[in-house]
JSON list of C-alpha atoms in Angstrom, two decimals:
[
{"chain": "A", "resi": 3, "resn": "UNK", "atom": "CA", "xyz": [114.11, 101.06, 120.22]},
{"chain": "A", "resi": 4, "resn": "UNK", "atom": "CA", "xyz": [110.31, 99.82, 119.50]},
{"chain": "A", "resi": 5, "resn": "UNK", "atom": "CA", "xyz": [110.83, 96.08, 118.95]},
{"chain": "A", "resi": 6, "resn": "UNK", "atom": "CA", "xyz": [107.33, 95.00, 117.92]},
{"chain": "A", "resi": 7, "resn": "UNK", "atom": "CA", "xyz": [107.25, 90.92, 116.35]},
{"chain": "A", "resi": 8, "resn": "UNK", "atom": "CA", "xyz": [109.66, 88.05, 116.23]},
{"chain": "A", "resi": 9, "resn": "UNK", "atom": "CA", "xyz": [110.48, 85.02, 114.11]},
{"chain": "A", "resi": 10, "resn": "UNK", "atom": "CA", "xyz": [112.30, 82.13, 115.33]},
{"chain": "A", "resi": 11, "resn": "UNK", "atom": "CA", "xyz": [115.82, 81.01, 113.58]},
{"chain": "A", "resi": 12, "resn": "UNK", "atom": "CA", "xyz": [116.31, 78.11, 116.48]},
{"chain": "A", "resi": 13, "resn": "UNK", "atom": "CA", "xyz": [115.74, 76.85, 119.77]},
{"chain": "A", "resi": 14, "resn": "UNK", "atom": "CA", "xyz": [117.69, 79.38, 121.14]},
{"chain": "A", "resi": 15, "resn": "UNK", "atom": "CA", "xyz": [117.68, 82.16, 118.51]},
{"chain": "A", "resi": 16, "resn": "UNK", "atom": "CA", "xyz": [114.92, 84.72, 117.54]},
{"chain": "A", "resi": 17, "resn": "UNK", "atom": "CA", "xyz": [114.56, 87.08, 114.65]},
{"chain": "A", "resi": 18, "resn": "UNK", "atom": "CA", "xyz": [113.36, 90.41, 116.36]},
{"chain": "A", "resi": 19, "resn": "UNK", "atom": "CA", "xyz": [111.95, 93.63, 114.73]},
{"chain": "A", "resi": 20, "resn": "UNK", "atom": "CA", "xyz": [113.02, 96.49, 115.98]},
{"chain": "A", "resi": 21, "resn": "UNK", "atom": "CA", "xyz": [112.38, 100.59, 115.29]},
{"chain": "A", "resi": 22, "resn": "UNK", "atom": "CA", "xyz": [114.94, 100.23, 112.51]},
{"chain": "A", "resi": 23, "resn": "UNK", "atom": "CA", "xyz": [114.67, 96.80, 111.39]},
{"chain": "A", "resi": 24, "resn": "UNK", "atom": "CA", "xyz": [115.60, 93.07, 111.71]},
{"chain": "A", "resi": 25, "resn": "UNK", "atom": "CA", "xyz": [118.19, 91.75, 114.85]},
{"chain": "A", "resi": 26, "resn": "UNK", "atom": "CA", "xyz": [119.17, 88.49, 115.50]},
{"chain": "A", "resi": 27, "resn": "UNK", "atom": "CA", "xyz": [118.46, 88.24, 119.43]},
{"chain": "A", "resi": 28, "resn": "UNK", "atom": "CA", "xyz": [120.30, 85.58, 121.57]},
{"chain": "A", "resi": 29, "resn": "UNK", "atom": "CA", "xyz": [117.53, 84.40, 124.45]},
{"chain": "A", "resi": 30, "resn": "UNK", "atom": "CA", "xyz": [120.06, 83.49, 126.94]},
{"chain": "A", "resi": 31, "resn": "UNK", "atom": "CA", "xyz": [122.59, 85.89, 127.19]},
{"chain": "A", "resi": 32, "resn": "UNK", "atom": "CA", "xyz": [120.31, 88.92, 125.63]},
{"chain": "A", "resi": 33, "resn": "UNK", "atom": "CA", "xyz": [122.71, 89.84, 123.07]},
{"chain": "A", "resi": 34, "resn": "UNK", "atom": "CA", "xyz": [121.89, 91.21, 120.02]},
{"chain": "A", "resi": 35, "resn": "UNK", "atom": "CA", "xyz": [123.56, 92.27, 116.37]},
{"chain": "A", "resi": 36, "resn": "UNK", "atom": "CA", "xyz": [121.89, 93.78, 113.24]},
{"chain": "A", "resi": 37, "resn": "UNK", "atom": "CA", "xyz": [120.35, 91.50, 110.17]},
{"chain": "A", "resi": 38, "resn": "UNK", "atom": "CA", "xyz": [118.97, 93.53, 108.58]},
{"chain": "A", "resi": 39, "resn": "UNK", "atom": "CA", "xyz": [117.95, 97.73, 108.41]},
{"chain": "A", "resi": 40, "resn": "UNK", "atom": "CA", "xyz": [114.86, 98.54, 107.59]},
{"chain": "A", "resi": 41, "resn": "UNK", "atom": "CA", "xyz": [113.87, 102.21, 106.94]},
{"chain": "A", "resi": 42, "resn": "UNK", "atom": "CA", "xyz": [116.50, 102.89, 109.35]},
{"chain": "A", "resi": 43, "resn": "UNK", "atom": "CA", "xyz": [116.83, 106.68, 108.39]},
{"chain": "A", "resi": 44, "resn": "UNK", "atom": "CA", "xyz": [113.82, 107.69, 108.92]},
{"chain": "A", "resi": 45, "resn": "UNK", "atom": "CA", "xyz": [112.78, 109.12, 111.65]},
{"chain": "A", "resi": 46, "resn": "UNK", "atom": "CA", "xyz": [109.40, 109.41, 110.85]},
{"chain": "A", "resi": 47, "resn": "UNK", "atom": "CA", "xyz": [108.30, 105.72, 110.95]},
{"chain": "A", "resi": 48, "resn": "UNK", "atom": "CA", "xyz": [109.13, 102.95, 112.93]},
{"chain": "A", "resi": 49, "resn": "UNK", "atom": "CA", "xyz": [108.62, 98.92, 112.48]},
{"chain": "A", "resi": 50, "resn": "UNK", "atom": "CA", "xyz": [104.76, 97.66, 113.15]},
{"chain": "A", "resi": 51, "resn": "UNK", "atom": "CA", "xyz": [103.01, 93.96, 112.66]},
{"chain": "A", "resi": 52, "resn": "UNK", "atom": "CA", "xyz": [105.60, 91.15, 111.39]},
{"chain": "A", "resi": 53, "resn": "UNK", "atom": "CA", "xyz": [105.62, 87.40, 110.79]},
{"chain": "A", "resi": 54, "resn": "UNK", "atom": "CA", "xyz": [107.85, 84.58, 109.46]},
{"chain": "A", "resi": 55, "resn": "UNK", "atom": "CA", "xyz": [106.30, 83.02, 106.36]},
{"chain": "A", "resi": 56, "resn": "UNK", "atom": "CA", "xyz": [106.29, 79.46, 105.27]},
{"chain": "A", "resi": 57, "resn": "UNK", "atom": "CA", "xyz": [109.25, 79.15, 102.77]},
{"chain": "A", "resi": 58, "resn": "UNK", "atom": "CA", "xyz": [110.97, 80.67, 105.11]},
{"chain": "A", "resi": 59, "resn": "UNK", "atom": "CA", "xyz": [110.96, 84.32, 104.81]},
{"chain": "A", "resi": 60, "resn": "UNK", "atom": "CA", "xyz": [109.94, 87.54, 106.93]},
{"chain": "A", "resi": 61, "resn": "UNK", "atom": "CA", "xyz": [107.62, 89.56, 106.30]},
{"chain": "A", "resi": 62, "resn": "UNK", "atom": "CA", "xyz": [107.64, 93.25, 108.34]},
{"chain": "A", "resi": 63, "resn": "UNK", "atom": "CA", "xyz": [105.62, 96.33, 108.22]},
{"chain": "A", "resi": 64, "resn": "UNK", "atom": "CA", "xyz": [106.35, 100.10, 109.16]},
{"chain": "A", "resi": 65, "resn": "UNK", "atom": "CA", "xyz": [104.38, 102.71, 109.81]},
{"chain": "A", "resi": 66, "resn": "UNK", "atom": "CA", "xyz": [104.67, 106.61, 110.63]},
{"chain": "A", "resi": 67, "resn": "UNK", "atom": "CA", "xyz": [105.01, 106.99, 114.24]},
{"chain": "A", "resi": 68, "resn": "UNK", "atom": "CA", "xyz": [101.57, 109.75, 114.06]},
{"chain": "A", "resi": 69, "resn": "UNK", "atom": "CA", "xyz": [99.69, 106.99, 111.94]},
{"chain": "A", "resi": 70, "resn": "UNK", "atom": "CA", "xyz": [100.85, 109.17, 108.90]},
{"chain": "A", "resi": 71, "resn": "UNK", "atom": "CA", "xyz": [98.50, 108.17, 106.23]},
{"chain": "A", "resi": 72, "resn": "UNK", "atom": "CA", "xyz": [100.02, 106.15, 103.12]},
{"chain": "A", "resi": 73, "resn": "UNK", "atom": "CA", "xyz": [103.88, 106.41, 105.15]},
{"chain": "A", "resi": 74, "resn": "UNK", "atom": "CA", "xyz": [103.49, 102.48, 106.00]},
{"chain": "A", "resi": 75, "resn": "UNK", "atom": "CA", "xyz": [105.27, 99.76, 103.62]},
{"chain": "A", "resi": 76, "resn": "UNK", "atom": "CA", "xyz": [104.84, 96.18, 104.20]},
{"chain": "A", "resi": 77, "resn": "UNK", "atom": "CA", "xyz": [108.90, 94.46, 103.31]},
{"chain": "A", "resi": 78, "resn": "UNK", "atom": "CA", "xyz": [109.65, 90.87, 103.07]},
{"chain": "A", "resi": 79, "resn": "UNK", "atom": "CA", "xyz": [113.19, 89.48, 104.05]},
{"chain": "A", "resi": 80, "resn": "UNK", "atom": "CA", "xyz": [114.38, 86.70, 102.10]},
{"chain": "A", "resi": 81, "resn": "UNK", "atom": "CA", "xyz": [117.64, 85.39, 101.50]},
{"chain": "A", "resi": 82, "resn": "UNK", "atom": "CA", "xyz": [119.44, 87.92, 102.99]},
{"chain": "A", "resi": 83, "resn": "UNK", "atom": "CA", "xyz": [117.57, 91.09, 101.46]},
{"chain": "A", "resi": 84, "resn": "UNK", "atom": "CA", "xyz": [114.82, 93.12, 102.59]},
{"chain": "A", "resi": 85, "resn": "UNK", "atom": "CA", "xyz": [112.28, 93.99, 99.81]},
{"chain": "A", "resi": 86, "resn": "UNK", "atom": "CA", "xyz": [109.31, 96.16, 99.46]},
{"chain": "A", "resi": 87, "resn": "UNK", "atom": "CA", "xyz": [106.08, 94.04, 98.42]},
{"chain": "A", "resi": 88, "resn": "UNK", "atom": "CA", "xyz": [103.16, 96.59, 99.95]},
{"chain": "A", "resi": 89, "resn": "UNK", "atom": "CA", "xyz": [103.57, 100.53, 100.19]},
{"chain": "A", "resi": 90, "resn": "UNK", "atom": "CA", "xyz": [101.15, 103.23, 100.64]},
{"chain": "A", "resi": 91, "resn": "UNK", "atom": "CA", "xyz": [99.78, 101.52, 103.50]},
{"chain": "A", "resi": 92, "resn": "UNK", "atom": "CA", "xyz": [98.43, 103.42, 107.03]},
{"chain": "A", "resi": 93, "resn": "UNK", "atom": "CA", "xyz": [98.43, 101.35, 109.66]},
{"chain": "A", "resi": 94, "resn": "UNK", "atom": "CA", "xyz": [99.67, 97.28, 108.39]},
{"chain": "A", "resi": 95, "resn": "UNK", "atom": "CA", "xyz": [98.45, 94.63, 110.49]},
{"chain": "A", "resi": 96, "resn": "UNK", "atom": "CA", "xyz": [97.28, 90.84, 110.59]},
{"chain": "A", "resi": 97, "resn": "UNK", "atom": "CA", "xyz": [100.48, 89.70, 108.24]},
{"chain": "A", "resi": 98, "resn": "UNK", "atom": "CA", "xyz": [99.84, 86.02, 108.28]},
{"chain": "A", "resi": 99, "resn": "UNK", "atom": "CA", "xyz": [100.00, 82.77, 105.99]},
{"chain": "A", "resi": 100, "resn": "UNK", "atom": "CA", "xyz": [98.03, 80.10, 105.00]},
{"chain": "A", "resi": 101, "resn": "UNK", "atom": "CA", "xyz": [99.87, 77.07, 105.95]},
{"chain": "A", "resi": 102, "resn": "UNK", "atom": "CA", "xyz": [100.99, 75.94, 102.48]},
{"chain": "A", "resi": 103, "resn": "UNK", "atom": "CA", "xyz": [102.59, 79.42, 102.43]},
{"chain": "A", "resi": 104, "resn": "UNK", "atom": "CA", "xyz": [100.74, 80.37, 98.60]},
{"chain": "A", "resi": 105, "resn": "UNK", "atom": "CA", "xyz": [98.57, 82.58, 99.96]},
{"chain": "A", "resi": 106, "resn": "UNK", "atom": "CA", "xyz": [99.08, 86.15, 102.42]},
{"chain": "A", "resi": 107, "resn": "UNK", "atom": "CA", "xyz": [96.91, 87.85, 104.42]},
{"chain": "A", "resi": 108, "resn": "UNK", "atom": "CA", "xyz": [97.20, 91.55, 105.92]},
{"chain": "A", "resi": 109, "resn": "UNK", "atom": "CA", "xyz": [95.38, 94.68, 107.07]},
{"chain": "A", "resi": 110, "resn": "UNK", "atom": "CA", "xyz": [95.52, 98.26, 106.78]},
{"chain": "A", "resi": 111, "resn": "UNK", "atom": "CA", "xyz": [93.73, 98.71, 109.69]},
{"chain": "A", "resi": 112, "resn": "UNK", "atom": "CA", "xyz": [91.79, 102.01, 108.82]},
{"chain": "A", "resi": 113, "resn": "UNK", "atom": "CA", "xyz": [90.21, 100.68, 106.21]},
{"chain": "A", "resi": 114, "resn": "UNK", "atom": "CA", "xyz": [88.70, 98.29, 108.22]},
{"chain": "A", "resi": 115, "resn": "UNK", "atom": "CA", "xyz": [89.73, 95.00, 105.65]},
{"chain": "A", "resi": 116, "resn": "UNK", "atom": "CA", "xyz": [91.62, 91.96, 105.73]},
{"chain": "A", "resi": 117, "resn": "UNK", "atom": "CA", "xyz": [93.28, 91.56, 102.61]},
{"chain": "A", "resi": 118, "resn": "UNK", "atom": "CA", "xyz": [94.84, 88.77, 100.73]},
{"chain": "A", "resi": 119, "resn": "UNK", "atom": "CA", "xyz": [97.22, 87.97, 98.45]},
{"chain": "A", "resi": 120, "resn": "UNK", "atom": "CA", "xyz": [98.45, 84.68, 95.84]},
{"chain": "A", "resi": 121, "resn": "UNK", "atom": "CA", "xyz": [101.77, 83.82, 96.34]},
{"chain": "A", "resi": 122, "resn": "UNK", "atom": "CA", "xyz": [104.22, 82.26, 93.92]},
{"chain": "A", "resi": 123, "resn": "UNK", "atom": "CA", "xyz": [106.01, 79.18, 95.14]},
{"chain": "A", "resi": 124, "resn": "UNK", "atom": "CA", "xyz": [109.38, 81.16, 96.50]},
{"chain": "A", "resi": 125, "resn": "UNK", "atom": "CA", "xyz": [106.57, 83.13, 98.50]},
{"chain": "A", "resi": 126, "resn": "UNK", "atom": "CA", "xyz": [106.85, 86.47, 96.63]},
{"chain": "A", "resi": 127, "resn": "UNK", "atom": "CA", "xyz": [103.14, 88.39, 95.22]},
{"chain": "A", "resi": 128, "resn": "UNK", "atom": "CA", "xyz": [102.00, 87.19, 92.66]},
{"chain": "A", "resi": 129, "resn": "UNK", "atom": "CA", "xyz": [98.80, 89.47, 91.10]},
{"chain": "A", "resi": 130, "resn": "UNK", "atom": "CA", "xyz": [96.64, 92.15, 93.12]},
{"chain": "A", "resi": 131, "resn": "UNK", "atom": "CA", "xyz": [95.39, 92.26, 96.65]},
{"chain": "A", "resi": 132, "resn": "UNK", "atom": "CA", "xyz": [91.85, 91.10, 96.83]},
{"chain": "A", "resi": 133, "resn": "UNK", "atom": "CA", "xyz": [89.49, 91.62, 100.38]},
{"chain": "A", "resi": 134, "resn": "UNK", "atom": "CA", "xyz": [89.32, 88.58, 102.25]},
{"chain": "A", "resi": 135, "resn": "UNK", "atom": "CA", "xyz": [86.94, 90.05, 105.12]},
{"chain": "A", "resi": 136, "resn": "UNK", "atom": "CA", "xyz": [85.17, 93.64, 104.92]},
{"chain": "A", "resi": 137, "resn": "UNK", "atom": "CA", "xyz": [84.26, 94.37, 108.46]},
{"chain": "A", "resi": 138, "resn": "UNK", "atom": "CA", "xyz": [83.30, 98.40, 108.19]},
{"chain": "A", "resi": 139, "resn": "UNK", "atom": "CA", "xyz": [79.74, 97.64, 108.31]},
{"chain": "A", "resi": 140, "resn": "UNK", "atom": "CA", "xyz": [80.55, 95.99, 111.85]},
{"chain": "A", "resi": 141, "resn": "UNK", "atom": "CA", "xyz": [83.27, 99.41, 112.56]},
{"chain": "A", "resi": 142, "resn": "UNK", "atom": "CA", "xyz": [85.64, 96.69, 113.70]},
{"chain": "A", "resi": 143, "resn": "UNK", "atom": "CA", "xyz": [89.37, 97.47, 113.10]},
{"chain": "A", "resi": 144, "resn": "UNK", "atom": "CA", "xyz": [91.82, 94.87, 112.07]},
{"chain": "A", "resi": 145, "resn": "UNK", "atom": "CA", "xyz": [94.54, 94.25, 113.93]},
{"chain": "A", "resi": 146, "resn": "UNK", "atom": "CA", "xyz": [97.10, 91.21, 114.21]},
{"chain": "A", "resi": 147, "resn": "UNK", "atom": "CA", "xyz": [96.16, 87.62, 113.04]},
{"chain": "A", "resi": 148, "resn": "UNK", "atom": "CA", "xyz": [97.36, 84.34, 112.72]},
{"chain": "A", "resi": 149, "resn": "UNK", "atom": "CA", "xyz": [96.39, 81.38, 110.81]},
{"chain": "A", "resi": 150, "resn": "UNK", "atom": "CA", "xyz": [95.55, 77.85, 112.95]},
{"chain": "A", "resi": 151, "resn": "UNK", "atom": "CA", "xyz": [95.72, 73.72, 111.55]},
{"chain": "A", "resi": 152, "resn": "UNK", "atom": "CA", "xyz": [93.03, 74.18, 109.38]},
{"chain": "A", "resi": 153, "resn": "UNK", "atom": "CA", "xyz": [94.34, 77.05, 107.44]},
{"chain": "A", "resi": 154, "resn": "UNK", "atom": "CA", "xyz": [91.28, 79.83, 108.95]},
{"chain": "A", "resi": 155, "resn": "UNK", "atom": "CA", "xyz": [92.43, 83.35, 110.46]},
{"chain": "A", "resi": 156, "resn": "UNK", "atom": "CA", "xyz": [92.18, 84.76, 113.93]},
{"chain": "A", "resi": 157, "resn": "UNK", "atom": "CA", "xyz": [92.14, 88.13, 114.50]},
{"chain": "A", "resi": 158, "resn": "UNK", "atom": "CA", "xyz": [92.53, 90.39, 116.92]},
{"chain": "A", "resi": 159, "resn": "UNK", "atom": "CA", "xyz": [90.07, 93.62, 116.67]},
{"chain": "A", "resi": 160, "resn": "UNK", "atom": "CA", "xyz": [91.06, 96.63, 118.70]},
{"chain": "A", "resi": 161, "resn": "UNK", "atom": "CA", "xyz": [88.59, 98.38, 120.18]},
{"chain": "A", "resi": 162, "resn": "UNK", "atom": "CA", "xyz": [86.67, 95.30, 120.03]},
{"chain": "A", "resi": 163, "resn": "UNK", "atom": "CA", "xyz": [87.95, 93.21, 123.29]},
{"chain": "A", "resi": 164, "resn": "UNK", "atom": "CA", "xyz": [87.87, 90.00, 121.09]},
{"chain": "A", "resi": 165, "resn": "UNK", "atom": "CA", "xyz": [89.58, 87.40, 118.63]},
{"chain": "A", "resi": 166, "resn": "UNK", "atom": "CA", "xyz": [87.38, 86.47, 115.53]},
{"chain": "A", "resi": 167, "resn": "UNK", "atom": "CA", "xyz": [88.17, 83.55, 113.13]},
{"chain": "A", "resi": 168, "resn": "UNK", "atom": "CA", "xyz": [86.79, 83.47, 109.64]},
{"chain": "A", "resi": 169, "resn": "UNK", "atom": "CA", "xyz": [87.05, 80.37, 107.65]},
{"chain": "A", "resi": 170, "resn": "UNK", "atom": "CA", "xyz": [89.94, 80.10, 104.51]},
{"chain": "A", "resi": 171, "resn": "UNK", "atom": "CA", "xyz": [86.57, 81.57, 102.39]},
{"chain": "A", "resi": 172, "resn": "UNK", "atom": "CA", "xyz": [86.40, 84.70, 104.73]},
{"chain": "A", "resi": 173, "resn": "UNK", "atom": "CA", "xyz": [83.25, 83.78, 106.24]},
{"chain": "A", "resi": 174, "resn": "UNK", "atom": "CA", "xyz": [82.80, 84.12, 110.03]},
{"chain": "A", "resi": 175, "resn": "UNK", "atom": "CA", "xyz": [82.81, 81.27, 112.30]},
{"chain": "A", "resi": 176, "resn": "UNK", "atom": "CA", "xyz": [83.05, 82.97, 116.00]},
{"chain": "A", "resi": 177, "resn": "UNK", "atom": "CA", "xyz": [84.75, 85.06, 118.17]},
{"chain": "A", "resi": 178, "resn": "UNK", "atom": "CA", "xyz": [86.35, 84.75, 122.08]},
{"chain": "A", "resi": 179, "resn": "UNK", "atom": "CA", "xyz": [86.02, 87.97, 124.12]},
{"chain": "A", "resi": 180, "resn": "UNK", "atom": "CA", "xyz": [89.14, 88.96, 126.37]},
{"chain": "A", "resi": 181, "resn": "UNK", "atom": "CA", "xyz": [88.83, 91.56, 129.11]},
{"chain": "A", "resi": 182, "resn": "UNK", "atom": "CA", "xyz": [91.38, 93.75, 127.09]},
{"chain": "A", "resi": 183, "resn": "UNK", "atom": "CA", "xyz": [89.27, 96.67, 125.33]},
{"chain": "A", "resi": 184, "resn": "UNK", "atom": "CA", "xyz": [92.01, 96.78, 122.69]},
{"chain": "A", "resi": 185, "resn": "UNK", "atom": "CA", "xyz": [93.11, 93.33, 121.73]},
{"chain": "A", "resi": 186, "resn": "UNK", "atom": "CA", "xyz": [96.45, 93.28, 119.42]},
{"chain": "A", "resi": 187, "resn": "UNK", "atom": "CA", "xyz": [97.54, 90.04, 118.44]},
{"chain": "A", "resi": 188, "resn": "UNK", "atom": "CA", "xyz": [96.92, 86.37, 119.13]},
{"chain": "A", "resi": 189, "resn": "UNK", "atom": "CA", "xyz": [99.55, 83.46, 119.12]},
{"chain": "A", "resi": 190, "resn": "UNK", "atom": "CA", "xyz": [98.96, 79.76, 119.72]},
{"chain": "A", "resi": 191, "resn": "UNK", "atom": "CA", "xyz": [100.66, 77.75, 121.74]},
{"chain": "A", "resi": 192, "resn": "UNK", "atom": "CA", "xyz": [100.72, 74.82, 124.54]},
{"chain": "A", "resi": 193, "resn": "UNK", "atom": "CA", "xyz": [101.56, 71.10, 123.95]},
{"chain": "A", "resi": 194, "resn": "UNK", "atom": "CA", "xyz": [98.37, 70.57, 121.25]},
{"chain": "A", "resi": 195, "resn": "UNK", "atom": "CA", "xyz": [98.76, 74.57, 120.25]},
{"chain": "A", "resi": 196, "resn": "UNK", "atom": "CA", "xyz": [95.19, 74.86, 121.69]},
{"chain": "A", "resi": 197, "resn": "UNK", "atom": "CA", "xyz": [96.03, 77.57, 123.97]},
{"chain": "A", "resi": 198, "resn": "UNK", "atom": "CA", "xyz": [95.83, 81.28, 122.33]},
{"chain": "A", "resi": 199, "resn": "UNK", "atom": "CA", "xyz": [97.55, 84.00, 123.95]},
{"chain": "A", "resi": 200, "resn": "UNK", "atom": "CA", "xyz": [96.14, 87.30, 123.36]},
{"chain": "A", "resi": 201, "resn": "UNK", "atom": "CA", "xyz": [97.89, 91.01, 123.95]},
{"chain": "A", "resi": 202, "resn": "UNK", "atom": "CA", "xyz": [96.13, 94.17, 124.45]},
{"chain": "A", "resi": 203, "resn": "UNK", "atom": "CA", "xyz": [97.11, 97.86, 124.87]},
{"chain": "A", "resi": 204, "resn": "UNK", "atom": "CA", "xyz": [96.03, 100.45, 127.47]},
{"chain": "A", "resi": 205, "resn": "UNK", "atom": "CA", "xyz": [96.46, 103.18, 124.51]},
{"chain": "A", "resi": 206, "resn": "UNK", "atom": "CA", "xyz": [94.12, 105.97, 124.25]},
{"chain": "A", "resi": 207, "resn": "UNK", "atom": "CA", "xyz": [91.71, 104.18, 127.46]},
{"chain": "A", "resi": 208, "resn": "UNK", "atom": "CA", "xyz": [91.37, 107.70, 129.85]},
{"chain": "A", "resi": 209, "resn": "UNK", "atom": "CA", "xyz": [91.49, 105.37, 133.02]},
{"chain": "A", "resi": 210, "resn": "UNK", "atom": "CA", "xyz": [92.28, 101.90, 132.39]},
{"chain": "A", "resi": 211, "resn": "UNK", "atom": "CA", "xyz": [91.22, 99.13, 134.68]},
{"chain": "A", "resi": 212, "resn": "UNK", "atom": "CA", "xyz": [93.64, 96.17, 135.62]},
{"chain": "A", "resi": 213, "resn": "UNK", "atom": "CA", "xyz": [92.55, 94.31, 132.78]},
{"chain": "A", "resi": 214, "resn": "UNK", "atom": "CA", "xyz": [93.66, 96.76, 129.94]},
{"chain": "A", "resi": 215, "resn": "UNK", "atom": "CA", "xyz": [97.46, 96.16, 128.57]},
{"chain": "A", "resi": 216, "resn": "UNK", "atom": "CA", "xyz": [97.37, 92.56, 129.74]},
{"chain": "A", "resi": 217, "resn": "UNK", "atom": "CA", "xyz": [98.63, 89.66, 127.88]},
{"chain": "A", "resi": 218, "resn": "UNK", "atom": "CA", "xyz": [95.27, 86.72, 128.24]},
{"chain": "A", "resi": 219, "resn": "UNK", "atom": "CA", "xyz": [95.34, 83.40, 128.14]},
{"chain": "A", "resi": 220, "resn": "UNK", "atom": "CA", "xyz": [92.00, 81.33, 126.54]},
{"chain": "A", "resi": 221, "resn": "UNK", "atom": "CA", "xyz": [91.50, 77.52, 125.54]},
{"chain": "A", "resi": 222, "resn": "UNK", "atom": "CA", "xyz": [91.33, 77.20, 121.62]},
{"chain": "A", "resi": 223, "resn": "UNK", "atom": "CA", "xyz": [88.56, 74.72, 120.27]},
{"chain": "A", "resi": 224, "resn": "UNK", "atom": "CA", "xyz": [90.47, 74.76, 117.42]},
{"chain": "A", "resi": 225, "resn": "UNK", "atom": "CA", "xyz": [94.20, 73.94, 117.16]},
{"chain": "A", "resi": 226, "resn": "UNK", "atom": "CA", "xyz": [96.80, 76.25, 116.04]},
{"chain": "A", "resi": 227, "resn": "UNK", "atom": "CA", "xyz": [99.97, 75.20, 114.47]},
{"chain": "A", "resi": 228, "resn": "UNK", "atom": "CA", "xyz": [103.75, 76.13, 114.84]},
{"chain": "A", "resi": 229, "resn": "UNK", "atom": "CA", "xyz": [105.51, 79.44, 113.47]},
{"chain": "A", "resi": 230, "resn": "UNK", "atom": "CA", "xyz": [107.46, 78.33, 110.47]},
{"chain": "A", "resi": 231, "resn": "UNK", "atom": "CA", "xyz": [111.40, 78.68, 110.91]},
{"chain": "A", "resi": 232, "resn": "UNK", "atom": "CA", "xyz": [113.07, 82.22, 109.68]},
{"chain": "A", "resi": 233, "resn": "UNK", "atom": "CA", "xyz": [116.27, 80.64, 107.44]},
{"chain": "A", "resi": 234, "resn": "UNK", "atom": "CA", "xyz": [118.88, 83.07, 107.40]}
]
């Protein structure tokens, strides 16, 4: 199966999404058991962008596996039951937090927007989507994001070779270029979480150099923070 994001439960414990949903995955031994099915059925679609939220939850996207148009949902698992919170969605990408956990961010990448979203204080939606960042007069497309210390949002633009942050009011501050033509998703990390790790995909690239499909490495000048904790 596809397994495309991860949550952590404990030090030695992740929450991985899969093709057909949410397995607990044991790092040492590599076992694995069900949490969780999501969409497991269907055929059609598989699991896409994912992230743990701050009260706790998970929050997990599908997608049709042609980039069927409206087949994606966007689910959140919380307290032991998956729920839909998004649907009619393409491609869903850059699911992400601000750090007091009231407030979502994600993408439907064709439409070239990061949206966000007011969350109630168990984390569920609370009103409508609203753009956070409208970057089709720039033909940049969204892809996976994080949020660092002070609460702004990286994200990664395929297509684009780099990782943008925009300030919690959506304006742009800069951008780091990777070698990667189609950057994916960035993640923090290190001691001081000032070193971002970046993915990128060879897909669709006729004839890829070495750099394309390569996880990079690049020196934050701003600090990340740490994944909140999936509670099962």
């Amino acid at each position: 199966q596809m397994a495309s994001a991860a949550g952590w439960i404990d030090r030695d414990t992740l929450l991985i999404l899969t093709e057909t949903g949410l397995r607990r995955f044991d790092i040492a031994s590599g076992a694995h058991d069900p949490v969780a099915a999501i969409e497991a059925t269907r055929a059609d679609t598989r699991c896409n962008d994912g992230r743990a939220d701050p009260m706790g939850g998970f929050w997990a996207s599908t997608m049709g596996k042609a980039a069927d148009p409206k087949a994606g949902t966007i689910y959140r698992y919380y307290n032991g039951a998956v729920e839909p919170v998004l649907r009619d969605l393409t491609i869903p990408n850059a699911i992400c937090f601000a750090p007091d956990g009231r407030r979502a961010y994600f993408a439907d990448t064709p439409t070239g927007k990061i949206m966000t979203l007011a969350l109630d204080a168990q984390g569920w939606p609370e009103g409508t989507p609203e753009v956070f960042v409208d970057l089709t007069s720039e033909g940049l497309n969204p892809d996976g994001a994080v949020t660092d210390s002070e609460g702004a949002l990286w994200n990664a633009q395929w297509g684009a070779g780099r990782v943008a942050r925009y300030l919690p009011d959506g304006r742009f501050d800069f951008a780091l270029k990777v070698a990667g033509q189609h950057s994916s998703c960035p993640a923090f990390g290190g001691p001081d979480f000032r070193q971002l790790f970046v993915t990128t995909a060879q897909e669709g690239i006729a004839n890829p150099d070495a750099a394309q499909g390569c996880v990079f490495s690049l020196e934050a000048p701003v600090a990340g923070r740490a994944e909140p904790r999936v509670r099962l």
